[in-house]
Coordinates of C-alpha atoms and ligand atoms in Angstrom, one line a residue:
X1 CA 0.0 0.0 0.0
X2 CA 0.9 3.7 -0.4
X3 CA 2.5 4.9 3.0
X4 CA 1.0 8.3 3.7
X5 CA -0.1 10.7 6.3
X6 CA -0.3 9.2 9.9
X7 CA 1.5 5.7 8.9
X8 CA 4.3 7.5 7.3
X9 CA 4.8 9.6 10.5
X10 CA 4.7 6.8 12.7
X11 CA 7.2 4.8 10.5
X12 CA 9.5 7.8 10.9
X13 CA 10.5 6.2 14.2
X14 CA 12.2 3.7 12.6
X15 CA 15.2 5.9 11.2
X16 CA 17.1 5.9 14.3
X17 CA 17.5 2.4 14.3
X18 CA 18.5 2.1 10.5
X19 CA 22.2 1.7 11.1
X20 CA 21.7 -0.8 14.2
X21 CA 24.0 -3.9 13.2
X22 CA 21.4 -5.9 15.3
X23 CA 18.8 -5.4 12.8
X24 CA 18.7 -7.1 9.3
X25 CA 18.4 -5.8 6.1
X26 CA 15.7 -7.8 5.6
X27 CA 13.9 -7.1 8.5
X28 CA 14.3 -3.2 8.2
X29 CA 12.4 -4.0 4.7
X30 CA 9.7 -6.2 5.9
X31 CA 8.8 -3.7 8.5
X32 CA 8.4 -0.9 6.3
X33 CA 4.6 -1.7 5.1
X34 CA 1.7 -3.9 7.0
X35 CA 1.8 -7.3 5.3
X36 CA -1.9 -7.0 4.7
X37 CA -4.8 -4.7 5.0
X38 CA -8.6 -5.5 4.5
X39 CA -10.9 -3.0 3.3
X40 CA -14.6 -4.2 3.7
X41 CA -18.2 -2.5 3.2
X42 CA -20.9 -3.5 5.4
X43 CA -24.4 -3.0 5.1
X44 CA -26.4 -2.0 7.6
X45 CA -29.9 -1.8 7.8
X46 CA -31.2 0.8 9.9
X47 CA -33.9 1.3 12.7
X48 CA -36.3 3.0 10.0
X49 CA -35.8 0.6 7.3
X50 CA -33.2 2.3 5.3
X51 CA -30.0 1.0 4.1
X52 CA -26.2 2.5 4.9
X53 CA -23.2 1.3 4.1
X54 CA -20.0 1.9 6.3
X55 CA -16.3 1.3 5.4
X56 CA -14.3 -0.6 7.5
X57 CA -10.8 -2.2 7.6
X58 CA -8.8 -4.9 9.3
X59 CA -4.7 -4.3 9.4
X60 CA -2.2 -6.8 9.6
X61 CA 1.1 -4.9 10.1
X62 CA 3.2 -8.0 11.1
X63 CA 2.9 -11.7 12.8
X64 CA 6.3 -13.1 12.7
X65 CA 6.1 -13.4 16.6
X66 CA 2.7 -14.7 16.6
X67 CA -1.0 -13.7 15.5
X68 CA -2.3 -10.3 15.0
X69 CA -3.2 -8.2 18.2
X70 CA -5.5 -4.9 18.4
X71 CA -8.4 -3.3 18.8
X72 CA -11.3 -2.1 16.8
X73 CA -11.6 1.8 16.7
X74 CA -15.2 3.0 16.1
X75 CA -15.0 6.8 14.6
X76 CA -15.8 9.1 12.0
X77 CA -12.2 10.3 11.0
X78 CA -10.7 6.9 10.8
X79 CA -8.5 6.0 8.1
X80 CA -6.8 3.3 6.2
X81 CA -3.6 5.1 7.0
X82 CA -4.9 5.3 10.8
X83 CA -5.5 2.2 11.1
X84 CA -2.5 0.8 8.9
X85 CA -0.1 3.0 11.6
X86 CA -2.3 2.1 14.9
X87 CA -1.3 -1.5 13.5
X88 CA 2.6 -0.4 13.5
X89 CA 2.0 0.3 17.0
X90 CA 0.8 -2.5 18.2
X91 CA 3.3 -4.6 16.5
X92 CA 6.2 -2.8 18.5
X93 CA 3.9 -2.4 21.9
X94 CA 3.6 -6.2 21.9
X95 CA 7.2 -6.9 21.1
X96 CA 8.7 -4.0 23.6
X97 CA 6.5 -6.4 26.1
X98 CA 7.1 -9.5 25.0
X99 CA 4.1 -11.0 24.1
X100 CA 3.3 -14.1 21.8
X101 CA 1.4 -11.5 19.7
X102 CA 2.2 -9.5 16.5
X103 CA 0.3 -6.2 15.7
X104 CA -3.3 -5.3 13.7
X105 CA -5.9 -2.8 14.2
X106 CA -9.4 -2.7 13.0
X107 CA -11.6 0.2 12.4
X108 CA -15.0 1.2 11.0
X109 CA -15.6 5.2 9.8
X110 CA -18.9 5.7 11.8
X111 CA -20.0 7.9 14.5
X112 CA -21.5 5.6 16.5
X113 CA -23.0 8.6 18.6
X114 CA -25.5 8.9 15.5
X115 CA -26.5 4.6 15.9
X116 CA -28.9 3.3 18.1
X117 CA -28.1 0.6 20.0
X118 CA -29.9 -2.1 17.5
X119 CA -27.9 -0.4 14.9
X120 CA -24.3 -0.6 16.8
X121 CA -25.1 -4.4 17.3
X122 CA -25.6 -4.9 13.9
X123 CA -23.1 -2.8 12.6
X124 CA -20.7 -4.7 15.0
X125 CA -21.6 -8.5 13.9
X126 CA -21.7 -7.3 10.5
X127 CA -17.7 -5.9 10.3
X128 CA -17.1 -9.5 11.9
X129 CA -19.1 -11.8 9.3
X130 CA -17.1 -9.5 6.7
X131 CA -14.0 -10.0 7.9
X132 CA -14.2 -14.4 9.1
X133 CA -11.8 -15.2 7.1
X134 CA -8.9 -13.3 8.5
X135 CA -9.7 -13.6 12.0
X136 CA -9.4 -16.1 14.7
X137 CA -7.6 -17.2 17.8
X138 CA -4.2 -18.1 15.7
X139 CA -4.9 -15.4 13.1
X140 CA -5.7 -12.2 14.3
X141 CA -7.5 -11.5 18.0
X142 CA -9.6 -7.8 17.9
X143 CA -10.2 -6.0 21.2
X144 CA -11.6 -2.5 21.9
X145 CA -10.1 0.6 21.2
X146 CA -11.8 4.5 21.0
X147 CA -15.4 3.9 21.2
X148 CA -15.8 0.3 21.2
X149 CA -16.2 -1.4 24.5
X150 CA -17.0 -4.6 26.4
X151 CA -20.6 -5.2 25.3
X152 CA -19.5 -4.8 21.2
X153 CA -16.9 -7.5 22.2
X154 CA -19.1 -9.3 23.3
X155 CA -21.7 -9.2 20.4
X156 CA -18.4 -9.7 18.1
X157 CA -17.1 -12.8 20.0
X158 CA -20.9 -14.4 19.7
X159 CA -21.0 -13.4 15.9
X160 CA -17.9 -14.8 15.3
X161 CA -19.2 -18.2 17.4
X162 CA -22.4 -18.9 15.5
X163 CA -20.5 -18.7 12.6
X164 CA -17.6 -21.3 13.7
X165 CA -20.5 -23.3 15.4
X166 CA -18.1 -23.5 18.4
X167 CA -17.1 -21.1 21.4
X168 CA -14.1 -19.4 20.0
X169 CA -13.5 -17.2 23.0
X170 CA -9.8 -16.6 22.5
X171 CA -10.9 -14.8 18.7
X172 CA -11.5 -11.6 20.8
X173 CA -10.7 -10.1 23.8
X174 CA -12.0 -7.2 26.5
X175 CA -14.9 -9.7 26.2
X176 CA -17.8 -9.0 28.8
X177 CA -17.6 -11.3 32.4
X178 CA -19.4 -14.5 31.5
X179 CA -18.2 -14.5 27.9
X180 CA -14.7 -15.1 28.9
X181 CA -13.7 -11.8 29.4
X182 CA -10.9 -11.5 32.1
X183 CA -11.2 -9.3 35.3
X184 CA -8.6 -6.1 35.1
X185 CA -8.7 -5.8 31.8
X186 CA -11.3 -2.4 32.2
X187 CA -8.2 -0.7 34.0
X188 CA -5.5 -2.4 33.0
X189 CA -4.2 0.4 30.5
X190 CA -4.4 3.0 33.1
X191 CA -2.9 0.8 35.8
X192 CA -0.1 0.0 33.4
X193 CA 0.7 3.4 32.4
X194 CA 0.8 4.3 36.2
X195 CA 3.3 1.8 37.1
X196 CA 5.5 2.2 34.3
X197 CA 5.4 6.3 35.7
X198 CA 5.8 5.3 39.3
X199 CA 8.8 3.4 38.4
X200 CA 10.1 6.6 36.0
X201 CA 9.7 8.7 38.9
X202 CA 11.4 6.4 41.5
X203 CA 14.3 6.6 39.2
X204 CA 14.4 10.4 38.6
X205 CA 14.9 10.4 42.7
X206 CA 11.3 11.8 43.0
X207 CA 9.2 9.0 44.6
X208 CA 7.7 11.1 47.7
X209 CA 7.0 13.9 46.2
X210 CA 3.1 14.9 44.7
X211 CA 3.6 15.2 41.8
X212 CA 1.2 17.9 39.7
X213 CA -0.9 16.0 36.7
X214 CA -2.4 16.9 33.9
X215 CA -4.8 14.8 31.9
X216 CA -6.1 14.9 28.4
X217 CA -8.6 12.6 27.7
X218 CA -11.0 11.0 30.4
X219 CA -12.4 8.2 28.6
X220 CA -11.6 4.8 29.7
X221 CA -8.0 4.6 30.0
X222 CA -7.2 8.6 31.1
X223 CA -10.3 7.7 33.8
X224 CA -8.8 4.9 35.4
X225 CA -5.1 5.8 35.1
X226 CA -6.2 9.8 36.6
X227 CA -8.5 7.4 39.3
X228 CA -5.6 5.1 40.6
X229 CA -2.7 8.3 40.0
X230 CA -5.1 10.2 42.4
X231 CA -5.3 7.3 45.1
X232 CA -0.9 6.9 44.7
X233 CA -0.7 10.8 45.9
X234 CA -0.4 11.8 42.4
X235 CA -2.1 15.5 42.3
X236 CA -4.3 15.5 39.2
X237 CA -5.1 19.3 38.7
X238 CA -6.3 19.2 35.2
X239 CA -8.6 17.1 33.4
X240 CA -10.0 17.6 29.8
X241 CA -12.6 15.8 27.0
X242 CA -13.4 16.3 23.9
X243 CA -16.0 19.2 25.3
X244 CA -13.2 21.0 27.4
X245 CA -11.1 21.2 30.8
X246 CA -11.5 21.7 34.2
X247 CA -8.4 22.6 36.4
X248 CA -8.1 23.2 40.3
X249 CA -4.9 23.9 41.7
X250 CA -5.7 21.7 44.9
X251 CA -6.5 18.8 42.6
X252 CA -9.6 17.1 41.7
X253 CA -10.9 13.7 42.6
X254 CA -11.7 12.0 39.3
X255 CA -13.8 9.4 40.7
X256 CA -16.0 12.0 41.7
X257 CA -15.8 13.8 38.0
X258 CA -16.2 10.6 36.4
X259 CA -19.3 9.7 38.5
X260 CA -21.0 13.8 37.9
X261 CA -19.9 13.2 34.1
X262 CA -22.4 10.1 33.6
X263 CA -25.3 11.8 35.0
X264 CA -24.4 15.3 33.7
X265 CA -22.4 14.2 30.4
X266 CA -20.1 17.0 30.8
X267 CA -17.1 18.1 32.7
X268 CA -17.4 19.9 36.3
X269 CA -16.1 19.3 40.0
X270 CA -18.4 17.1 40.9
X271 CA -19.3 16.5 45.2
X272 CA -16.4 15.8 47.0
X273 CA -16.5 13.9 50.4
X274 CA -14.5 14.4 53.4
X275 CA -15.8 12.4 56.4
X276 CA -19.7 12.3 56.5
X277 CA -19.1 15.9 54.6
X278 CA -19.9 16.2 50.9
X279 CA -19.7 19.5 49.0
X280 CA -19.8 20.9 45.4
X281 CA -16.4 21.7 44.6
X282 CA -15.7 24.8 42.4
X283 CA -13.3 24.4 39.4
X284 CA -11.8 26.9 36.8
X285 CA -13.2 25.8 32.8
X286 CA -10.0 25.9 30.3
X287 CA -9.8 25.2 26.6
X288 CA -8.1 22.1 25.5
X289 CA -5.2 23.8 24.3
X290 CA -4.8 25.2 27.8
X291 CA -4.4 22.5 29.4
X292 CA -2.0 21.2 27.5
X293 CA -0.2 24.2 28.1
X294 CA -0.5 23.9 31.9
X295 CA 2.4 24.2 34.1
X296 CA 2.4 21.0 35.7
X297 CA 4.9 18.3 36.2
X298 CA 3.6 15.4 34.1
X299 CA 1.3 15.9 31.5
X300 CA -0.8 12.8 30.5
X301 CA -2.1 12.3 26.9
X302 CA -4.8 10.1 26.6
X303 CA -7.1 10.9 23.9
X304 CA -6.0 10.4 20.2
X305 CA -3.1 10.1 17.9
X306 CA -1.8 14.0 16.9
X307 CA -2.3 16.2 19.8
X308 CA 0.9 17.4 20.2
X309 CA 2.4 18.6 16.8
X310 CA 4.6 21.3 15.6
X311 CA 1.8 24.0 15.5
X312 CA 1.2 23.6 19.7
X313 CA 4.6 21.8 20.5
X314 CA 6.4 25.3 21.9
X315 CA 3.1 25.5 24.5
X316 CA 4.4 22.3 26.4
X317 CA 5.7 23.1 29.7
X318 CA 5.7 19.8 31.8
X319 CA 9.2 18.3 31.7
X320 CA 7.6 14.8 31.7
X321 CA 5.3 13.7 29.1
X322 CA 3.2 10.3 29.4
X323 CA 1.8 8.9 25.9
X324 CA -1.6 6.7 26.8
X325 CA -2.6 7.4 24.0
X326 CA -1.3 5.7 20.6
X327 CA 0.7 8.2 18.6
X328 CA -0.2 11.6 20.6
X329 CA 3.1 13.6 19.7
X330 CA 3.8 13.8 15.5
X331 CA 7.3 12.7 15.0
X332 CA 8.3 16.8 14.5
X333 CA 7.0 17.4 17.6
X334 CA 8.8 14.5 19.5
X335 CA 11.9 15.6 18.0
X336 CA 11.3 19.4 19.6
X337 CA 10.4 17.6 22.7
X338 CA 13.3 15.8 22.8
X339 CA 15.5 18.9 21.7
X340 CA 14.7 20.4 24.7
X341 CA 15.0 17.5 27.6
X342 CA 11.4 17.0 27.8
X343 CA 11.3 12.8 29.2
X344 CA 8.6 11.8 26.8
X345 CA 7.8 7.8 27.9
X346 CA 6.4 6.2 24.7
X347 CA 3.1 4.8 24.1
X348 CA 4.3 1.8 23.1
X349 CA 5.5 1.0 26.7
X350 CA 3.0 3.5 28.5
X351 CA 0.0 2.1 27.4
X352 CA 1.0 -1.7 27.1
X353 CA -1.0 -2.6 30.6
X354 CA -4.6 -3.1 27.7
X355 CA -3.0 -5.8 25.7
X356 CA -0.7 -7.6 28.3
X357 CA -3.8 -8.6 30.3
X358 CA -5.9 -8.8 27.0
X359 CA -2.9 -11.5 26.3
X360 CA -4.0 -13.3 30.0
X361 CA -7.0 -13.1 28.6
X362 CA -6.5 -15.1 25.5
X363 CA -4.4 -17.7 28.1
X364 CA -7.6 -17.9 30.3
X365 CA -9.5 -18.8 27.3
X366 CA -7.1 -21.2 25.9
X367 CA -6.8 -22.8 29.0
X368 CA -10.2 -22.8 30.5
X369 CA -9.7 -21.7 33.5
X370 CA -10.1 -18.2 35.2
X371 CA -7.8 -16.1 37.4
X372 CA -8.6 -13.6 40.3
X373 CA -8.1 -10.0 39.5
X374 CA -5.4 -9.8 42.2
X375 CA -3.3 -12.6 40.0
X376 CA -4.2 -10.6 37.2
X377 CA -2.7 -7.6 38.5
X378 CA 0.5 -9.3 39.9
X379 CA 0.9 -11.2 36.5
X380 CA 0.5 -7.4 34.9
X381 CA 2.6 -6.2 37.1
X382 CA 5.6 -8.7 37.1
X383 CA 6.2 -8.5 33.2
X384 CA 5.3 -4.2 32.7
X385 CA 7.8 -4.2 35.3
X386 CA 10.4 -6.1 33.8
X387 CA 10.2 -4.7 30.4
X388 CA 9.9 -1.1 31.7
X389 CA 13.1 -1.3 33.6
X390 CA 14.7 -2.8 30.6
X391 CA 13.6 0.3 28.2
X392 CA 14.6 2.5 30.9
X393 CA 18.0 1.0 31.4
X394 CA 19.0 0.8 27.7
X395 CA 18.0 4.7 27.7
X396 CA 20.9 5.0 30.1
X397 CA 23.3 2.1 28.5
X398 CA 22.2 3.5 24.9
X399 CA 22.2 7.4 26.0
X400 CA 19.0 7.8 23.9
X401 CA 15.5 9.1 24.5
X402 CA 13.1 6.8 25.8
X403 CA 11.3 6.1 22.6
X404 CA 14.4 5.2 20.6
X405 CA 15.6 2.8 23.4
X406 CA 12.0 1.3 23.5
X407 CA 11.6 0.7 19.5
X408 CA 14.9 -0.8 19.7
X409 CA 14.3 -3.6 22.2
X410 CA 11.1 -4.1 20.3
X411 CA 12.4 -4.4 16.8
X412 CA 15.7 -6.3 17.9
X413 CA 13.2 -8.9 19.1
X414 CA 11.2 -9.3 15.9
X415 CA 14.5 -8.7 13.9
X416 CA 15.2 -11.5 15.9
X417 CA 12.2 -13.7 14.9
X418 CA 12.2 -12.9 11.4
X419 CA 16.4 -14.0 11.2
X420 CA 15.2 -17.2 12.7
X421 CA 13.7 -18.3 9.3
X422 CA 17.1 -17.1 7.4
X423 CA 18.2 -13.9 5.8
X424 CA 19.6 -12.5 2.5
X425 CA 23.1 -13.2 3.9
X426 CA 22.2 -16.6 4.9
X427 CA 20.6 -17.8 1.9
X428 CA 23.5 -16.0 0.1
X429 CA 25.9 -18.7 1.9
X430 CA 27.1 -17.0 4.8
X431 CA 25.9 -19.2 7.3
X432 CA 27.8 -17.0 10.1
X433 CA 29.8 -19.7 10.5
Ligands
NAD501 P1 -12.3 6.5 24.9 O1 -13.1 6.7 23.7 O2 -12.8 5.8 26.1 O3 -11.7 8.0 25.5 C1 -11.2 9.0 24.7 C2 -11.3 10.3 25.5 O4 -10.6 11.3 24.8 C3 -12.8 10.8 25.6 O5 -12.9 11.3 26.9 C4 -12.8 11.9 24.6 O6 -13.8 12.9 25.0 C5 -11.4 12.5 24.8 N1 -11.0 13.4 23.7 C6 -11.1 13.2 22.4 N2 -10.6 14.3 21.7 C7 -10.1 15.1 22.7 C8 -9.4 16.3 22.7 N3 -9.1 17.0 21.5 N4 -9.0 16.9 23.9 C9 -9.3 16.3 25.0 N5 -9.9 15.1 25.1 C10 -10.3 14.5 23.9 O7 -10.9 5.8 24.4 P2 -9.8 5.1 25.3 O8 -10.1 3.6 25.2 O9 -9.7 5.7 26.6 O10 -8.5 5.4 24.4 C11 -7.8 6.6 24.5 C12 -6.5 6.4 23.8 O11 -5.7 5.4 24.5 C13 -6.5 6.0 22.3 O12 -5.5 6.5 21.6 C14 -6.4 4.5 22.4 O13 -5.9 3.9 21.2 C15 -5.4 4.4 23.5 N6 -5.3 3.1 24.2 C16 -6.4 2.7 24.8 C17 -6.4 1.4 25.5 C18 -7.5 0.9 26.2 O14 -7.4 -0.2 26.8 N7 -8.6 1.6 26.3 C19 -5.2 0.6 25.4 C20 -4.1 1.2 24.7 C21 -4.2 2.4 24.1

């Protein structure tokens, strides 16, 4: 395919690593384009009888380390090329882990604000029955992503079942409880992204301090990371949507936000309890771009791909960026960051917590048998932990920015996989002997 716009930029992080000795010709080659991308139309019939058709696609960036791994993004902007470059991403997130797992993405253009909930289901089964053939517990294993949440996973994974005539559970994952869906999963992404920050911090020397947050994006993973940040001490001052932001200087409890947001659907303090004492709290309303512009110590980006780019980079003022997001810094932007000491830890590590436990996931259902969400944490825990203090220590041993050293301990290890099978210089008769 054509590399363009979001997948080219994403792609561009490959270019430090071009003259590392550790990775093959041929595998700098076979990871410069997916190896295969679906493009399907589904029919949907809607609520008053009418028919729409949607566009949808299924990426396959790479599976030398094993099947395809990624969710399903339900939106009205999305792209081949997003989901071509979300599919990048996930092949490097689940190597810099070390998962069984290469990377995909799926996607359908759709505001699924505009669907009923009849409509979403059948939207849902339909992108599955279009897309059988490439699917499956050994192929390529969805999960959700923007939009798409436990209860389409669910109506996926029972699609995809009638048409097997079999449980399949391990096809998808972020299933609902009862379907095979694993405990932790829900806040595993922000529970991820906060270890791999506590440990950051711990080795900056700044464990015991409270550290001042700012988060963009309070959807499911900004929610739970800003939830669990707030009960480690973290002080999370800001918080934004897609509507706008709300800062207090004293910090806010986002439980409390998230719980005033579902009733109210917008953004405000929300009633704050001290004791048997419960009062509205009052909050100052900022535009998006201000709170990206706050002076904080950590900024957290956890909405979508482009926020930070070279138009809005010079607003940054937090010396520590977190990526929960996939792809929230353009690759001009990163480099600015970067230019001026600003730590920016790397989606592809940040935001791995989703598809390690969506990985115990796909265990349980191989297996059978079910874990407690205190093994699920521990098991989360044990391997972010690991790999995080392996990016963070070849940042040192390396002397390069987190990203660089994290794409490289990803891409060594499917360099490594694909030289397994032999390589121009082996099948040219060096045998490295
Ligand atoms: P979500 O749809 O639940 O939440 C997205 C949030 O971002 C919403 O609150 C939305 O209002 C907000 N938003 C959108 N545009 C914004 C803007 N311009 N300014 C401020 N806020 C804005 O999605 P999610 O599952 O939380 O995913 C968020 C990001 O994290 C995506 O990039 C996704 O790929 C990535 N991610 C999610 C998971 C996961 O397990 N949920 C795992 C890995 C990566």
């Amino acid at each position: 395919m054509a590399i363009n716009g979001l997948l080219a930029d994403a792609l561009a992080n490959l270019k430090p690593l071009m003259d590392d000795e550790r990775i093959s010709e041929d595998a700098r080659r076979r990871l410069s384009q997916p190896n295969r991308v679906v493009e399907v139309e589904i029919p949907l019939r809607m609520d008053n009888g009418s028919l729409k058709v949607f566009t949808g696609w299924r990426s396959l960036y790479d599976n030398t380390r094993g099947p395809g791994k990624g969710g399903i993004r339900y939106h009205p902007s999305v792209t081949v090329d997003e989901v071509a470059a979300l599919s990048f991403w996930m092949t490097v997130k689940c190597a810099v882990v070390d998962l069984p797992f290469g990377g995909a993405k799926g996607g359908i253009c759709v505001d699924p604000k505009q669907l009923s909930r009849l409509e979403l289901e059948r939207l849902s089964r339909g992108y599955i029955r279009a897309l059988l053939d490439v699917l499956g517990p050994d192929r390529d294993i969805p999960a959700p992503d923007v939009n798409t949440n436990e209860t389409i996973m669910g109506w996926m994974a029972d699609e995809y079942r009638q048409a097997a005539g079999r449980h399949q559970r391990a096809v998808i994952t972020g299933k609902p409880p009862g379907h095979g869906g694993s405990l932790g999963r829900t806040a595993a992404t922000g529970r991820g992204a906060l270890q791999v920050l506590d440990i950051w911090e711990r080795r900056q020397g700044r464990a015991d301090q409270r550290p001042r947050v700012a988060v963009q994006g309070f959807g499911n993973a900004g929610f739970h990371f800003a939830r669990l940040a707030h009960d480690a001490g973290y002080r999370v001052v800001a918080i934004s949507d897609s509507r706008g932001a709300i800062h207090r200087d004293d910090g806010l409890d986002p439980l409390a936000i998230w719980d005033r947001k579902r009733e109210s659907m917008h953004l405000s303090g929300g009633v704050y309890c001290q004791d048997s004492v419960c009062a509205e709290v009052e909050v100052d309303q900022l535009t998006n771009d201000e709170l990206l512009a706050l002076d904080v110590d950590i900024l957290v980006l956890a909405a979508l791909e482009n926020a930070v780019t070279e138009k809005n980079v010079d607003s940054i003022r937090a010396p520590t960026v977190l990526e929960i997001a996939n792809g929230p810094i353009n690759h001009a932007a990163d480099r600015m960051l970067t230019a001026r000491g600003v730590d920016v830890i790397p989606d592809v590590l940040a935001n791995s917590g989703g598809v390690i436990v969506s990985h115990l996931e796909w265990v349980q259902n191989r297996m059978g048998d079910y874990w407690s969400e205190k093994e699920i944490d521990r098991r989360l825990a044990e391997r972010l932990g690991e790999q995080a203090d392996l990016v963070f220590e070849r940042a040192v041993t390396e002397n390069e920015p987190l990203r660089s050293a994290a794409y490289r301990q990803g891409i060594e290890r499917i360099a490594i996989a694909m030289d397994g099978l032999g390589t121009e210089r082996y099948f040219c008769g060096d045998t490295g002997a």
